[in-house]
Tab-separated table of C-alpha atoms in Angstrom:
chain	number	residue	atom	x	y	z
A	1	MET	CA	0.103	0.118	0.028
A	2	GLU	CA	1.655	3.079	-0.954
A	3	THR	CA	0.614	6.498	1.290
A	4	PRO	CA	2.170	9.779	0.515
A	5	ASP	CA	5.006	9.292	3.609
A	6	PHE	CA	5.573	5.891	1.592
A	7	ASP	CA	5.471	4.178	-1.458
A	8	ALA	CA	4.513	0.828	-2.018
A	9	ASP	CA	7.763	-0.810	-0.790
A	10	GLY	CA	8.089	1.142	2.180
A	11	TRP	CA	10.755	3.677	1.067
A	12	PHE	CA	9.884	6.861	3.111
A	13	ALA	CA	9.778	9.792	0.734
A	14	ARG	CA	11.543	12.204	2.995
A	15	ALA	CA	14.339	10.004	3.483
A	16	ARG	CA	17.876	9.877	1.343
A	17	ARG	CA	18.231	6.179	-0.133
A	18	ILE	CA	21.458	4.346	0.454
A	19	PRO	CA	20.344	0.758	0.358
A	20	SER	CA	21.949	-1.913	2.068
A	21	PRO	CA	22.567	-5.694	0.665
A	22	ASN	CA	21.963	-6.447	4.616
A	23	CYS	CA	17.933	-7.400	4.413
A	24	ASP	CA	15.951	-10.035	3.349
A	25	ALA	CA	12.332	-10.653	2.666
A	26	ARG	CA	9.892	-10.703	6.375
A	27	PRO	CA	7.840	-13.898	6.567
A	28	ASP	CA	4.707	-13.458	4.843
A	29	ASP	CA	2.724	-13.334	8.312
A	30	ALA	CA	4.591	-10.563	9.599
A	31	ALA	CA	2.851	-7.010	9.650
A	32	ILE	CA	5.015	-4.909	10.902
A	33	GLU	CA	3.765	-3.544	14.520
A	34	LEU	CA	7.145	-2.835	16.337
A	35	VAL	CA	9.370	0.234	15.932
A	36	VAL	CA	13.036	-0.543	17.660
A	37	VAL	CA	15.393	2.667	18.662
A	38	HIS	CA	19.050	1.891	18.364
A	39	ASN	CA	21.962	4.107	18.590
A	40	ILE	CA	24.990	3.778	17.005
A	41	SER	CA	28.814	5.624	16.478
A	42	LEU	CA	31.469	4.117	14.647
A	43	PRO	CA	34.054	4.084	16.344
A	44	PRO	CA	32.291	4.169	19.254
A	45	GLY	CA	31.364	7.902	20.337
A	46	VAL	CA	32.502	9.276	17.069
A	47	PHE	CA	29.515	11.143	14.908
A	48	ALA	CA	31.399	12.500	12.223
A	49	GLY	CA	31.975	10.560	9.367
A	50	ASP	CA	30.662	7.421	7.058
A	51	ALA	CA	31.554	4.746	8.836
A	52	VAL	CA	28.301	3.539	10.096
A	53	ILE	CA	27.078	3.986	6.094
A	54	ALA	CA	30.232	1.760	5.524
A	55	LEU	CA	29.399	-0.604	7.797
A	56	PHE	CA	25.481	-1.001	6.411
A	57	THR	CA	26.926	-1.167	3.105
A	58	ASN	CA	29.681	-3.848	3.310
A	59	ARG	CA	32.220	-1.301	2.772
A	60	LEU	CA	33.482	-0.562	6.123
A	61	ASP	CA	37.480	-1.262	5.998
A	62	TRP	CA	38.412	-3.346	8.847
A	63	ASP	CA	41.557	-2.301	9.056
A	64	ALA	CA	40.620	1.840	9.689
A	65	HIS	CA	40.184	1.577	13.143
A	66	PRO	CA	41.264	-1.190	15.874
A	67	TYR	CA	38.197	-1.625	17.270
A	68	TYR	CA	36.831	-2.536	13.525
A	69	GLN	CA	38.895	-6.215	14.349
A	70	GLY	CA	36.204	-7.143	16.770
A	71	MET	CA	33.491	-6.428	14.126
A	72	ARG	CA	34.985	-8.124	11.082
A	73	GLY	CA	32.725	-9.997	8.560
A	74	LEU	CA	29.267	-8.548	10.318
A	75	ARG	CA	26.371	-8.196	8.016
A	76	VAL	CA	24.173	-5.588	10.030
A	77	SER	CA	21.650	-2.810	8.710
A	78	ALA	CA	18.336	-1.025	9.829
A	79	HIS	CA	16.197	0.746	7.918
A	80	PHE	CA	16.962	4.393	8.990
A	81	LEU	CA	20.042	6.370	10.503
A	82	ILE	CA	19.218	9.505	11.707
A	83	ARG	CA	22.264	11.765	11.845
A	84	ARG	CA	23.213	14.004	14.721
A	85	ASP	CA	22.139	17.064	12.067
A	86	GLY	CA	18.629	15.296	12.061
A	87	SER	CA	19.468	14.053	8.110
A	88	LEU	CA	17.931	11.338	7.639
A	89	ILE	CA	18.933	7.953	5.513
A	90	GLN	CA	16.820	4.747	4.753
A	91	PHE	CA	18.953	1.542	4.067
A	92	VAL	CA	16.335	-0.685	3.911
A	93	PRO	CA	12.459	-0.689	2.581
A	94	CYS	CA	10.233	-1.086	5.236
A	95	ALA	CA	8.405	-3.898	3.359
A	96	LEU	CA	11.703	-5.808	3.657
A	97	ARG	CA	13.358	-7.425	7.123
A	98	ALA	CA	16.689	-5.276	8.020
A	99	TRP	CA	19.036	-7.137	10.055
A	100	HIS	CA	19.372	-4.747	13.378
A	101	ALA	CA	17.323	-6.281	16.294
A	102	GLY	CA	19.672	-9.541	16.578
A	103	ALA	CA	18.466	-12.677	18.929
A	104	SER	CA	15.437	-10.370	20.465
A	105	SER	CA	11.972	-10.772	21.902
A	106	TRP	CA	9.079	-8.763	22.582
A	107	GLN	CA	5.682	-9.493	24.302
A	108	GLY	CA	6.642	-13.200	24.392
A	109	ARG	CA	7.014	-13.198	20.521
A	110	GLU	CA	10.722	-13.690	19.300
A	111	ARG	CA	12.685	-12.598	16.562
A	112	CYS	CA	11.990	-9.012	16.238
A	113	ASN	CA	13.278	-8.474	13.036
A	114	ASP	CA	10.649	-9.996	11.281
A	115	PHE	CA	8.002	-7.752	12.605
A	116	SER	CA	10.049	-4.712	13.425
A	117	VAL	CA	11.461	-1.282	11.807
A	118	GLY	CA	14.677	-0.575	13.136
A	119	ILE	CA	15.789	3.165	13.136
A	120	GLU	CA	19.147	3.907	14.169
A	121	LEU	CA	20.023	7.398	16.212
A	122	GLU	CA	23.944	8.550	15.498
A	123	GLY	CA	25.134	8.699	19.477
A	124	SER	CA	25.719	6.659	22.725
A	125	ASP	CA	24.508	5.710	25.838
A	126	ASP	CA	26.428	8.500	27.513
A	127	THR	CA	26.235	11.334	25.316
A	128	PRO	CA	22.258	13.202	24.578
A	129	PHE	CA	21.078	13.174	21.921
A	130	ALA	CA	20.909	16.340	19.231
A	131	GLU	CA	17.564	18.469	19.160
A	132	ALA	CA	17.681	17.988	15.163
A	133	GLN	CA	17.594	14.127	15.832
A	134	TYR	CA	14.154	14.400	18.003
A	135	ALA	CA	12.687	16.689	15.383
A	136	ALA	CA	13.711	13.871	12.607
A	137	LEU	CA	12.531	10.648	14.687
A	138	THR	CA	9.553	12.104	15.993
A	139	PRO	CA	7.631	12.508	12.759
A	140	LEU	CA	9.132	9.645	11.314
A	141	VAL	CA	7.617	7.332	13.885
A	142	ALA	CA	4.264	9.161	13.351
A	143	ALA	CA	4.737	8.418	9.766
A	144	LEU	CA	5.295	4.886	10.284
A	145	ARG	CA	2.015	4.636	12.845
A	146	ARG	CA	-0.041	6.336	9.827
A	147	ARG	CA	1.438	3.331	7.688
A	148	TYR	CA	2.016	0.409	9.560
A	149	PRO	CA	-0.221	-0.857	12.811
A	150	ILE	CA	2.409	-0.056	14.939
A	151	ARG	CA	1.566	-1.151	18.429
A	152	GLY	CA	5.350	-0.257	20.064
A	153	VAL	CA	7.591	1.598	19.957
A	154	VAL	CA	10.973	0.229	22.266
A	155	GLY	CA	15.022	0.420	22.814
A	156	HIS	CA	16.807	-2.000	21.754
A	157	SER	CA	17.660	-2.714	24.915
A	158	ASP	CA	13.582	-3.287	25.734
A	159	ILE	CA	13.803	-6.062	23.453
A	160	ALA	CA	17.279	-7.474	24.219
A	161	PRO	CA	17.808	-7.228	27.831
A	162	GLY	CA	21.191	-7.689	29.155
A	163	ARG	CA	22.560	-7.807	25.914
A	164	LYS	CA	21.754	-4.485	24.626
A	165	THR	CA	21.370	-0.872	26.353
A	166	ASP	CA	20.796	1.267	23.342
A	167	PRO	CA	19.236	3.643	22.748
A	168	GLY	CA	21.044	4.324	26.572
A	169	PRO	CA	19.732	6.537	29.688
A	170	CYS	CA	20.463	9.466	27.372
A	171	PHE	CA	17.428	9.148	25.756
A	172	ASP	CA	14.185	10.819	26.315
A	173	TRP	CA	11.209	8.716	26.192
A	174	ARG	CA	8.922	11.213	26.982
A	175	ARG	CA	9.514	13.060	23.601
A	176	LEU	CA	7.956	9.765	21.816
A	177	ASP	CA	3.979	9.270	22.262
A	178	GLY	CA	3.430	5.515	22.759
A	179	HIS	CA	6.988	4.419	23.879
A	180	ALA	CA	5.916	0.507	25.228
A	181	ALA	CA	8.014	-1.585	26.216
């Protein structure tokens, strides 16, 4: 279904497209019911450059930084990345399953990638997110709610407790309506 915000494949009209190969088909019976908020910076704490884009498109130079050695060969993606300046990039159309959540569970359902959309915020657990990021995230989540039967907006830490901590304590959940762990 196409809407003013999304085309039939789930590409968001207001996002820059950089397709990632790290995705696949969702199960036939999987409705998109969950939004998962993450944070990412590469190397950790560095919020400039294109390392995250390179990671999501399998172009990261594993030898460019010592931290990358522990990630060598990793194949991950998210549907969206919101940079510190609020710019929005989409890597995977919502109709496809991005590889963002890993081992996860929400309300008794395993494999959250099957029924979720992943949004990465350029940031870290211990750094406040930029006003521009909230200004981009809020309308994105609203558009996702208009397009899909979203029942919850959660952090990666909510679906993978003990394994993940993002988006972290600096993320202000009050800025988003409908947060439901």
